[in-house]
């Protein structure tokens, strides 16, 4: 599932008045890294024919429904909006903040530059996605059944109708009446959980792409209306939504490459079977946990693909509202570092789990902050 990198924040990043501070020396280093960062090829062979189209996924319709102001009438939202006690809803959002801060520390820190309303909404979306993921991967996953997912989808519909089941649901219910969120990406994520209970193999990248869209690409589609598009952006909303989707795809592909050994121990192989075969490999090679030259070459191709999607995501990250860019750039940079770690482990993701240490994560934050700055002329690729 979609997992967010985290670290324990250092006291030095926050001033006594509570404002967020980044040391000047770290910013200077980060700026140098931005300028010196290598470019990645923007074309991945065979990608167009391997991926599902936007029309297949219904992205055009989601963009239409989530676009301001044509398809979101505030007066209608207010008339149907649930009337929560102010102290209750504040506590609901605070619980979401606490969960996000505990389980997604890097992402949480990045949200602190966002406006208060956007912060609360993003925390509520994060918590719903996490709870959805835990239905399949959490401590109670052994009780998972189709009935559980059906009930969860019914709860989702109640959330969008202003009838939340519990306090955490209430935070999301309040959010969907504050921002033009469409229910489809949320439903699609639940469909991804269903897919996870039915499938443990993927014949081709097209099948795997659909799975990645369901469990991670959807998060991008949920987030854009909350994060907002910069008023000065000349890029189409559809292009920005696609970039958000691609970031989710890249993140999930990276999760898969990081967790090959762990997934194999559960009898799962989230790798395209036809591409394994092209390199003379099969599930047997995955379960044997032996890193061969063929495995290394196969991994090089898979890593290249994940980087391709991160490259596509950059355009959208730079077009978001300026206060919302930092968490997105943090995700881009840190997930790329996981791919670097796999390479540093000599492509051994069968017996080793690639990770990015606390120091590297911390040092990545000023780089992400620098890339998030709206500076025309600064190369971001």
mmCIF file of C-alpha atoms in Angstrom:
data_model
loop_
_atom_site.group_PDB
_atom_site.id
_atom_site.type_symbol
_atom_site.label_atom_id
_atom_site.label_comp_id
_atom_site.label_asym_id
_atom_site.label_seq_id
_atom_site.Cartn_x
_atom_site.Cartn_y
_atom_site.Cartn_z
ATOM 1 C CA UNK A 1 0.000 0.000 0.000
ATOM 2 C CA UNK A 2 0.953 3.646 -0.090
ATOM 3 C CA UNK A 3 3.376 4.401 2.760
ATOM 4 C CA UNK A 4 4.686 7.849 3.631
ATOM 5 C CA UNK A 5 8.291 8.331 4.701
ATOM 6 C CA UNK A 6 8.807 9.770 8.153
ATOM 7 C CA UNK A 7 11.416 11.021 10.585
ATOM 8 C CA UNK A 8 11.496 12.649 13.988
ATOM 9 C CA UNK A 9 11.824 16.380 13.513
ATOM 10 C CA UNK A 10 14.727 18.224 15.083
ATOM 11 C CA UNK A 11 14.074 21.043 17.561
ATOM 12 C CA UNK A 12 16.278 23.396 15.563
ATOM 13 C CA UNK A 13 13.738 23.636 12.754
ATOM 14 C CA UNK A 14 11.257 25.564 14.899
ATOM 15 C CA UNK A 15 11.746 28.954 16.508
ATOM 16 C CA UNK A 16 10.572 29.864 19.996
ATOM 17 C CA UNK A 17 7.511 31.626 18.558
ATOM 18 C CA UNK A 18 6.417 28.435 16.799
ATOM 19 C CA UNK A 19 7.278 29.565 13.277
ATOM 20 C CA UNK A 20 9.075 27.211 10.925
ATOM 21 C CA UNK A 21 12.722 28.027 10.239
ATOM 22 C CA UNK A 22 15.262 26.502 7.871
ATOM 23 C CA UNK A 23 18.939 27.216 8.547
ATOM 24 C CA UNK A 24 20.474 29.509 5.909
ATOM 25 C CA UNK A 25 23.456 27.221 5.441
ATOM 26 C CA UNK A 26 21.125 24.315 4.623
ATOM 27 C CA UNK A 27 19.229 26.465 2.118
ATOM 28 C CA UNK A 28 22.470 27.450 0.415
ATOM 29 C CA UNK A 29 23.456 23.802 0.092
ATOM 30 C CA UNK A 30 19.993 22.915 -1.176
ATOM 31 C CA UNK A 31 20.074 25.680 -3.799
ATOM 32 C CA UNK A 32 23.370 24.325 -5.126
ATOM 33 C CA UNK A 33 21.848 20.839 -5.343
ATOM 34 C CA UNK A 34 18.869 22.164 -7.308
ATOM 35 C CA UNK A 35 21.100 23.756 -9.918
ATOM 36 C CA UNK A 36 23.401 20.724 -10.115
ATOM 37 C CA UNK A 37 20.700 18.031 -10.140
ATOM 38 C CA UNK A 38 20.969 15.774 -13.206
ATOM 39 C CA UNK A 39 18.193 15.706 -15.753
ATOM 40 C CA UNK A 40 16.281 12.493 -16.303
ATOM 41 C CA UNK A 41 15.094 11.440 -19.779
ATOM 42 C CA UNK A 42 11.443 12.390 -20.218
ATOM 43 C CA UNK A 43 10.591 9.499 -22.520
ATOM 44 C CA UNK A 44 10.295 5.929 -21.293
ATOM 45 C CA UNK A 45 10.183 3.352 -24.121
ATOM 46 C CA UNK A 46 6.776 1.759 -24.567
ATOM 47 C CA UNK A 47 5.164 3.786 -21.799
ATOM 48 C CA UNK A 48 2.223 5.086 -23.843
ATOM 49 C CA UNK A 49 1.029 1.702 -24.983
ATOM 50 C CA UNK A 50 1.586 0.155 -21.543
ATOM 51 C CA UNK A 51 -0.479 2.651 -19.525
ATOM 52 C CA UNK A 52 -4.202 3.066 -19.279
ATOM 53 C CA UNK A 53 -5.530 6.314 -20.710
ATOM 54 C CA UNK A 54 -6.992 9.138 -18.649
ATOM 55 C CA UNK A 55 -10.356 8.348 -20.196
ATOM 56 C CA UNK A 56 -10.110 4.735 -18.979
ATOM 57 C CA UNK A 57 -9.512 5.970 -15.424
ATOM 58 C CA UNK A 58 -12.122 8.725 -15.579
ATOM 59 C CA UNK A 59 -9.631 11.472 -14.726
ATOM 60 C CA UNK A 60 -11.299 13.981 -17.073
ATOM 61 C CA UNK A 61 -14.574 13.662 -15.194
ATOM 62 C CA UNK A 62 -12.865 14.016 -11.807
ATOM 63 C CA UNK A 63 -11.102 17.177 -12.978
ATOM 64 C CA UNK A 64 -14.391 18.603 -14.243
ATOM 65 C CA UNK A 65 -16.216 17.909 -10.993
ATOM 66 C CA UNK A 66 -13.404 19.185 -8.790
ATOM 67 C CA UNK A 67 -12.714 22.396 -10.684
ATOM 68 C CA UNK A 68 -13.452 25.777 -9.088
ATOM 69 C CA UNK A 69 -15.839 27.484 -9.376
ATOM 70 C CA UNK A 70 -18.022 25.964 -12.086
ATOM 71 C CA UNK A 71 -18.896 22.717 -10.375
ATOM 72 C CA UNK A 72 -18.870 23.657 -6.711
ATOM 73 C CA UNK A 73 -21.581 25.963 -5.459
ATOM 74 C CA UNK A 74 -20.724 27.151 -1.924
ATOM 75 C CA UNK A 75 -24.357 28.029 -1.159
ATOM 76 C CA UNK A 76 -25.447 24.460 -1.895
ATOM 77 C CA UNK A 77 -22.569 23.115 0.206
ATOM 78 C CA UNK A 78 -23.576 25.297 3.140
ATOM 79 C CA UNK A 79 -27.213 24.222 2.988
ATOM 80 C CA UNK A 80 -26.288 20.521 3.169
ATOM 81 C CA UNK A 81 -23.280 20.907 5.416
ATOM 82 C CA UNK A 82 -23.511 18.977 8.714
ATOM 83 C CA UNK A 83 -23.789 21.257 11.743
ATOM 84 C CA UNK A 84 -20.963 20.118 14.002
ATOM 85 C CA UNK A 85 -20.293 21.654 17.362
ATOM 86 C CA UNK A 86 -17.188 23.859 16.853
ATOM 87 C CA UNK A 87 -15.333 22.199 19.736
ATOM 88 C CA UNK A 88 -16.178 18.738 18.370
ATOM 89 C CA UNK A 89 -14.947 19.433 14.843
ATOM 90 C CA UNK A 90 -11.806 21.153 16.144
ATOM 91 C CA UNK A 91 -11.056 18.048 18.198
ATOM 92 C CA UNK A 92 -11.711 15.844 15.149
ATOM 93 C CA UNK A 93 -9.191 17.752 13.065
ATOM 94 C CA UNK A 94 -6.719 17.758 15.942
ATOM 95 C CA UNK A 95 -6.921 13.962 16.112
ATOM 96 C CA UNK A 96 -6.198 13.836 12.379
ATOM 97 C CA UNK A 97 -3.232 16.162 12.900
ATOM 98 C CA UNK A 98 -1.876 13.916 15.665
ATOM 99 C CA UNK A 99 -2.151 10.791 13.519
ATOM 100 C CA UNK A 100 -0.490 12.488 10.550
ATOM 101 C CA UNK A 101 2.310 13.844 12.751
ATOM 102 C CA UNK A 102 2.936 10.382 14.224
ATOM 103 C CA UNK A 103 2.857 8.251 11.089
ATOM 104 C CA UNK A 104 3.870 10.684 8.320
ATOM 105 C CA UNK A 105 6.318 13.039 9.992
ATOM 106 C CA UNK A 106 8.025 14.285 6.840
ATOM 107 C CA UNK A 107 4.762 14.957 5.073
ATOM 108 C CA UNK A 108 3.266 16.514 8.203
ATOM 109 C CA UNK A 109 6.158 18.955 8.551
ATOM 110 C CA UNK A 110 5.658 19.999 4.939
ATOM 111 C CA UNK A 111 1.983 20.785 5.565
ATOM 112 C CA UNK A 112 2.879 23.399 8.195
ATOM 113 C CA UNK A 113 3.401 26.034 5.501
ATOM 114 C CA UNK A 114 -0.138 25.534 4.185
ATOM 115 C CA UNK A 115 -3.107 27.641 5.270
ATOM 116 C CA UNK A 116 -4.971 26.360 8.330
ATOM 117 C CA UNK A 117 -7.994 25.228 6.317
ATOM 118 C CA UNK A 118 -5.820 23.360 3.827
ATOM 119 C CA UNK A 119 -3.790 21.781 6.612
ATOM 120 C CA UNK A 120 -6.887 20.392 8.300
ATOM 121 C CA UNK A 121 -8.311 19.080 5.035
ATOM 122 C CA UNK A 122 -5.080 17.330 4.021
ATOM 123 C CA UNK A 123 -4.787 15.745 7.475
ATOM 124 C CA UNK A 124 -8.371 14.476 7.224
ATOM 125 C CA UNK A 125 -7.723 12.972 3.770
ATOM 126 C CA UNK A 126 -4.479 11.375 4.974
ATOM 127 C CA UNK A 127 -6.235 9.751 7.938
ATOM 128 C CA UNK A 128 -9.040 8.351 5.781
ATOM 129 C CA UNK A 129 -6.503 6.901 3.320
ATOM 130 C CA UNK A 130 -4.499 5.397 6.161
ATOM 131 C CA UNK A 131 -7.569 3.805 7.732
ATOM 132 C CA UNK A 132 -8.570 2.420 4.326
ATOM 133 C CA UNK A 133 -5.107 0.957 3.809
ATOM 134 C CA UNK A 134 -5.130 -0.645 7.255
ATOM 135 C CA UNK A 135 -8.253 -2.613 6.398
ATOM 136 C CA UNK A 136 -5.978 -4.778 4.242
ATOM 137 C CA UNK A 137 -2.522 -4.243 5.760
ATOM 138 C CA UNK A 138 -3.295 -3.296 9.366
ATOM 139 C CA UNK A 139 -3.371 -5.355 12.584
ATOM 140 C CA UNK A 140 -6.948 -6.520 11.925
ATOM 141 C CA UNK A 141 -6.322 -7.494 8.302
ATOM 142 C CA UNK A 142 -7.022 -11.151 9.124
ATOM 143 C CA UNK A 143 -10.684 -10.216 9.539
ATOM 144 C CA UNK A 144 -10.832 -8.637 6.092
ATOM 145 C CA UNK A 145 -13.748 -9.680 3.895
ATOM 146 C CA UNK A 146 -15.768 -8.288 1.018
ATOM 147 C CA UNK A 147 -18.443 -7.347 3.539
ATOM 148 C CA UNK A 148 -15.955 -5.171 5.434
ATOM 149 C CA UNK A 149 -15.084 -3.230 2.287
ATOM 150 C CA UNK A 150 -18.739 -2.899 1.337
ATOM 151 C CA UNK A 151 -19.496 -1.452 4.756
ATOM 152 C CA UNK A 152 -16.498 0.905 4.457
ATOM 153 C CA UNK A 153 -17.800 2.139 1.108
ATOM 154 C CA UNK A 154 -21.226 2.730 2.644
ATOM 155 C CA UNK A 155 -19.526 4.791 5.343
ATOM 156 C CA UNK A 156 -17.751 6.771 2.632
ATOM 157 C CA UNK A 157 -21.073 7.591 0.999
ATOM 158 C CA UNK A 158 -22.418 8.685 4.390
ATOM 159 C CA UNK A 159 -19.388 10.949 4.831
ATOM 160 C CA UNK A 160 -20.161 12.676 1.533
ATOM 161 C CA UNK A 161 -23.807 13.026 2.582
ATOM 162 C CA UNK A 162 -22.851 14.661 5.870
ATOM 163 C CA UNK A 163 -23.602 11.627 8.055
ATOM 164 C CA UNK A 164 -20.230 10.631 9.574
ATOM 165 C CA UNK A 165 -19.936 7.485 11.667
ATOM 166 C CA UNK A 166 -17.214 8.693 14.052
ATOM 167 C CA UNK A 167 -15.026 11.687 14.848
ATOM 168 C CA UNK A 168 -12.403 10.969 12.192
ATOM 169 C CA UNK A 169 -15.116 10.520 9.570
ATOM 170 C CA UNK A 170 -16.543 13.859 10.703
ATOM 171 C CA UNK A 171 -13.284 15.630 9.833
ATOM 172 C CA UNK A 172 -13.450 14.315 6.270
ATOM 173 C CA UNK A 173 -17.164 15.074 6.041
ATOM 174 C CA UNK A 174 -16.464 18.681 7.014
ATOM 175 C CA UNK A 175 -13.656 18.761 4.443
ATOM 176 C CA UNK A 176 -15.805 17.581 1.516
ATOM 177 C CA UNK A 177 -18.202 20.446 2.220
ATOM 178 C CA UNK A 178 -15.314 22.937 2.254
ATOM 179 C CA UNK A 179 -13.512 21.838 -0.933
ATOM 180 C CA UNK A 180 -14.810 20.512 -4.290
ATOM 181 C CA UNK A 181 -13.926 16.867 -3.664
ATOM 182 C CA UNK A 182 -15.461 14.187 -5.865
ATOM 183 C CA UNK A 183 -16.195 10.786 -4.345
ATOM 184 C CA UNK A 184 -14.758 8.787 -7.260
ATOM 185 C CA UNK A 185 -11.059 8.781 -6.204
ATOM 186 C CA UNK A 186 -12.116 7.637 -2.714
ATOM 187 C CA UNK A 187 -14.244 4.839 -4.149
ATOM 188 C CA UNK A 188 -11.395 3.872 -6.455
ATOM 189 C CA UNK A 189 -9.033 3.522 -3.493
ATOM 190 C CA UNK A 190 -11.465 1.085 -1.877
ATOM 191 C CA UNK A 191 -11.501 -0.805 -5.174
ATOM 192 C CA UNK A 192 -7.718 -1.023 -4.862
ATOM 193 C CA UNK A 193 -8.170 -2.737 -1.492
ATOM 194 C CA UNK A 194 -10.528 -5.222 -3.156
ATOM 195 C CA UNK A 195 -7.922 -5.876 -5.826
ATOM 196 C CA UNK A 196 -5.337 -6.532 -3.107
ATOM 197 C CA UNK A 197 -7.534 -9.236 -1.596
ATOM 198 C CA UNK A 198 -8.070 -10.929 -4.970
ATOM 199 C CA UNK A 199 -4.725 -10.645 -6.749
ATOM 200 C CA UNK A 200 -1.179 -11.521 -5.768
ATOM 201 C CA UNK A 201 0.274 -11.478 -9.297
ATOM 202 C CA UNK A 202 0.196 -8.983 -12.165
ATOM 203 C CA UNK A 203 0.608 -10.242 -15.731
ATOM 204 C CA UNK A 204 1.758 -6.940 -17.215
ATOM 205 C CA UNK A 205 2.615 -3.385 -16.322
ATOM 206 C CA UNK A 206 -0.824 -2.306 -17.514
ATOM 207 C CA UNK A 207 -2.379 -4.449 -14.760
ATOM 208 C CA UNK A 208 0.109 -3.132 -12.216
ATOM 209 C CA UNK A 209 -0.488 0.462 -13.330
ATOM 210 C CA UNK A 210 -4.205 0.082 -12.642
ATOM 211 C CA UNK A 211 -3.439 -1.241 -9.153
ATOM 212 C CA UNK A 212 -1.040 1.658 -8.501
ATOM 213 C CA UNK A 213 -3.670 4.112 -9.661
ATOM 214 C CA UNK A 214 -6.261 2.655 -7.296
ATOM 215 C CA UNK A 215 -4.120 2.596 -4.164
ATOM 216 C CA UNK A 216 -1.902 5.667 -4.700
ATOM 217 C CA UNK A 217 -2.681 7.678 -7.813
ATOM 218 C CA UNK A 218 -6.082 8.410 -6.307
ATOM 219 C CA UNK A 219 -4.403 10.247 -3.426
ATOM 220 C CA UNK A 220 -3.084 12.805 -5.887
ATOM 221 C CA UNK A 221 -6.546 13.369 -7.351
ATOM 222 C CA UNK A 222 -7.971 13.852 -3.846
ATOM 223 C CA UNK A 223 -5.267 16.336 -2.889
ATOM 224 C CA UNK A 224 -5.223 18.847 -5.765
ATOM 225 C CA UNK A 225 -8.493 20.650 -4.849
ATOM 226 C CA UNK A 226 -7.208 21.115 -1.296
ATOM 227 C CA UNK A 227 -3.656 22.128 -2.170
ATOM 228 C CA UNK A 228 -4.890 24.492 -4.832
ATOM 229 C CA UNK A 229 -3.472 25.561 -8.191
ATOM 230 C CA UNK A 230 -1.369 28.722 -8.307
ATOM 231 C CA UNK A 231 -3.400 31.649 -9.719
ATOM 232 C CA UNK A 232 -0.518 32.551 -12.029
ATOM 233 C CA UNK A 233 -0.256 29.004 -13.457
ATOM 234 C CA UNK A 234 -0.575 28.828 -17.237
ATOM 235 C CA UNK A 235 -0.741 25.020 -17.212
ATOM 236 C CA UNK A 236 -4.110 23.331 -17.652
ATOM 237 C CA UNK A 237 -5.828 21.849 -14.611
ATOM 238 C CA UNK A 238 -5.858 18.475 -16.341
ATOM 239 C CA UNK A 239 -2.068 18.536 -16.709
ATOM 240 C CA UNK A 240 -1.691 19.301 -12.999
ATOM 241 C CA UNK A 241 -4.075 16.520 -12.014
ATOM 242 C CA UNK A 242 -2.166 14.102 -14.220
ATOM 243 C CA UNK A 243 1.084 15.130 -12.535
ATOM 244 C CA UNK A 244 -0.473 14.458 -9.112
ATOM 245 C CA UNK A 245 -1.607 11.058 -10.322
ATOM 246 C CA UNK A 246 1.880 10.295 -11.652
ATOM 247 C CA UNK A 247 3.439 11.176 -8.295
ATOM 248 C CA UNK A 248 1.187 8.589 -6.665
ATOM 249 C CA UNK A 249 2.109 6.022 -9.328
ATOM 250 C CA UNK A 250 5.814 6.702 -8.836
ATOM 251 C CA UNK A 251 5.494 6.467 -5.048
ATOM 252 C CA UNK A 252 3.691 3.144 -5.257
ATOM 253 C CA UNK A 253 6.146 1.684 -7.767
ATOM 254 C CA UNK A 254 8.923 2.704 -5.373
ATOM 255 C CA UNK A 255 7.118 1.061 -2.450
ATOM 256 C CA UNK A 256 6.851 -2.107 -4.507
ATOM 257 C CA UNK A 257 10.554 -2.110 -5.410
ATOM 258 C CA UNK A 258 11.537 -1.417 -1.808
ATOM 259 C CA UNK A 259 9.307 -4.187 -0.422
ATOM 260 C CA UNK A 260 9.953 -7.034 -2.898
ATOM 261 C CA UNK A 261 11.451 -9.294 -0.222
ATOM 262 C CA UNK A 262 8.810 -8.470 2.377
ATOM 263 C CA UNK A 263 5.967 -9.044 -0.091
ATOM 264 C CA UNK A 264 7.521 -12.334 -1.222
ATOM 265 C CA UNK A 265 7.423 -13.587 2.369
ATOM 266 C CA UNK A 266 3.638 -13.143 2.160
ATOM 267 C CA UNK A 267 3.436 -14.937 -1.184
ATOM 268 C CA UNK A 268 2.958 -11.728 -3.175
ATOM 269 C CA UNK A 269 4.847 -10.550 -6.242
ATOM 270 C CA UNK A 270 3.960 -7.020 -7.373
ATOM 271 C CA UNK A 271 6.156 -7.181 -10.473
ATOM 272 C CA UNK A 272 5.011 -7.524 -14.110
ATOM 273 C CA UNK A 273 5.216 -11.233 -14.911
ATOM 274 C CA UNK A 274 5.842 -10.679 -18.619
ATOM 275 C CA UNK A 275 8.774 -8.384 -17.879
ATOM 276 C CA UNK A 276 10.299 -10.859 -15.432
ATOM 277 C CA UNK A 277 10.118 -13.415 -18.232
ATOM 278 C CA UNK A 278 11.877 -11.057 -20.656
ATOM 279 C CA UNK A 279 14.896 -11.104 -18.325
ATOM 280 C CA UNK A 280 14.772 -14.884 -17.883
ATOM 281 C CA UNK A 281 13.269 -14.545 -14.411
ATOM 282 C CA UNK A 282 10.183 -15.880 -12.663
ATOM 283 C CA UNK A 283 8.538 -15.997 -9.245
ATOM 284 C CA UNK A 284 10.977 -18.756 -8.359
ATOM 285 C CA UNK A 285 13.859 -16.272 -8.603
ATOM 286 C CA UNK A 286 12.015 -13.843 -6.339
ATOM 287 C CA UNK A 287 11.362 -16.487 -3.701
ATOM 288 C CA UNK A 288 14.940 -17.812 -3.888
ATOM 289 C CA UNK A 289 16.134 -14.333 -2.794
ATOM 290 C CA UNK A 290 19.293 -14.607 -4.894
ATOM 291 C CA UNK A 291 20.515 -11.417 -6.556
ATOM 292 C CA UNK A 292 21.823 -12.319 -10.004
ATOM 293 C CA UNK A 293 23.038 -10.218 -12.908
ATOM 294 C CA UNK A 294 19.676 -10.784 -14.602
ATOM 295 C CA UNK A 295 17.917 -9.495 -11.484
ATOM 296 C CA UNK A 296 20.109 -6.392 -11.418
ATOM 297 C CA UNK A 297 19.326 -5.611 -15.052
ATOM 298 C CA UNK A 298 15.625 -6.140 -14.414
ATOM 299 C CA UNK A 299 15.735 -3.810 -11.415
ATOM 300 C CA UNK A 300 17.520 -1.113 -13.420
ATOM 301 C CA UNK A 301 14.566 -1.036 -15.814
ATOM 302 C CA UNK A 302 12.010 -0.939 -13.003
ATOM 303 C CA UNK A 303 13.833 1.900 -11.251
ATOM 304 C CA UNK A 304 14.054 3.822 -14.522
ATOM 305 C CA UNK A 305 10.292 3.551 -14.877
ATOM 306 C CA UNK A 306 9.619 4.849 -11.363
ATOM 307 C CA UNK A 307 11.938 7.806 -12.020
ATOM 308 C CA UNK A 308 10.094 8.467 -15.242
ATOM 309 C CA UNK A 309 6.870 9.000 -13.311
ATOM 310 C CA UNK A 310 8.589 11.267 -10.788
ATOM 311 C CA UNK A 311 9.913 13.279 -13.707
ATOM 312 C CA UNK A 312 6.370 13.688 -15.036
ATOM 313 C CA UNK A 313 5.157 14.743 -11.589
ATOM 314 C CA UNK A 314 7.541 17.709 -11.346
ATOM 315 C CA UNK A 315 5.537 19.936 -13.685
ATOM 316 C CA UNK A 316 2.458 19.723 -11.507
ATOM 317 C CA UNK A 317 4.369 20.166 -8.252
ATOM 318 C CA UNK A 318 5.625 23.543 -9.453
ATOM 319 C CA UNK A 319 2.122 24.686 -10.452
ATOM 320 C CA UNK A 320 0.416 24.164 -7.090
ATOM 321 C CA UNK A 321 -0.355 27.034 -4.755
ATOM 322 C CA UNK A 322 2.970 28.235 -3.357
ATOM 323 C CA UNK A 323 2.053 27.320 0.241
ATOM 324 C CA UNK A 324 1.248 23.743 -0.765
ATOM 325 C CA UNK A 325 4.360 22.795 -2.729
ATOM 326 C CA UNK A 326 6.713 21.819 0.082
ATOM 327 C CA UNK A 327 5.076 18.503 1.102
ATOM 328 C CA UNK A 328 4.832 17.492 -2.556
ATOM 329 C CA UNK A 329 8.492 18.246 -3.272
ATOM 330 C CA UNK A 330 9.448 16.459 -0.043
ATOM 331 C CA UNK A 331 7.681 13.350 -1.278
ATOM 332 C CA UNK A 332 9.316 13.581 -4.703
ATOM 333 C CA UNK A 333 12.820 13.948 -3.317
ATOM 334 C CA UNK A 334 12.579 11.375 -0.527
ATOM 335 C CA UNK A 335 11.014 8.673 -2.671
ATOM 336 C CA UNK A 336 13.712 9.194 -5.279
ATOM 337 C CA UNK A 337 16.241 8.629 -2.520
ATOM 338 C CA UNK A 338 14.681 5.218 -1.818
ATOM 339 C CA UNK A 339 15.450 4.291 -5.426
ATOM 340 C CA UNK A 340 19.002 5.541 -4.887
ATOM 341 C CA UNK A 341 19.238 3.327 -1.790
ATOM 342 C CA UNK A 342 18.187 0.250 -3.792
ATOM 343 C CA UNK A 343 21.020 0.977 -6.218
ATOM 344 C CA UNK A 344 23.441 1.505 -3.328
ATOM 345 C CA UNK A 345 22.428 -1.946 -2.043
ATOM 346 C CA UNK A 346 23.537 -3.369 -5.414
ATOM 347 C CA UNK A 347 19.868 -3.951 -6.325
ATOM 348 C CA UNK A 348 19.382 -6.362 -3.444
ATOM 349 C CA UNK A 349 15.774 -5.725 -2.485
ATOM 350 C CA UNK A 350 15.242 -9.428 -1.904
ATOM 351 C CA UNK A 351 17.097 -9.664 1.400
ATOM 352 C CA UNK A 352 17.490 -5.943 2.208
ATOM 353 C CA UNK A 353 14.952 -3.164 2.639
ATOM 354 C CA UNK A 354 16.164 0.143 1.214
ATOM 355 C CA UNK A 355 15.630 3.060 3.519
ATOM 356 C CA UNK A 356 16.633 6.686 3.871
ATOM 357 C CA UNK A 357 18.220 7.568 7.212
ATOM 358 C CA UNK A 358 17.050 10.405 9.452
ATOM 359 C CA UNK A 359 19.979 12.634 8.544
ATOM 360 C CA UNK A 360 19.369 12.317 4.805
ATOM 361 C CA UNK A 361 15.676 12.949 5.312
ATOM 362 C CA UNK A 362 16.386 16.028 7.364
ATOM 363 C CA UNK A 363 18.843 17.383 4.823
ATOM 364 C CA UNK A 364 16.278 16.797 2.075
ATOM 365 C CA UNK A 365 13.799 19.217 3.619
ATOM 366 C CA UNK A 366 15.636 22.452 2.755
ATOM 367 C CA UNK A 367 16.187 21.103 -0.777
ATOM 368 C CA UNK A 368 12.444 20.478 -1.057
ATOM 369 C CA UNK A 369 11.761 23.917 0.394
ATOM 370 C CA UNK A 370 14.066 25.540 -2.160
ATOM 371 C CA UNK A 371 12.438 23.724 -5.057
ATOM 372 C CA UNK A 372 9.041 24.819 -3.767
ATOM 373 C CA UNK A 373 10.033 28.488 -3.935
ATOM 374 C CA UNK A 374 8.381 30.340 -6.852
ATOM 375 C CA UNK A 375 11.562 31.505 -8.558
ATOM 376 C CA UNK A 376 11.208 31.897 -12.352
ATOM 377 C CA UNK A 377 14.302 30.797 -14.181
ATOM 378 C CA UNK A 378 15.456 28.288 -11.567
ATOM 379 C CA UNK A 379 15.923 24.866 -13.145
ATOM 380 C CA UNK A 380 13.872 22.252 -11.329
ATOM 381 C CA UNK A 381 14.809 19.240 -13.370
#
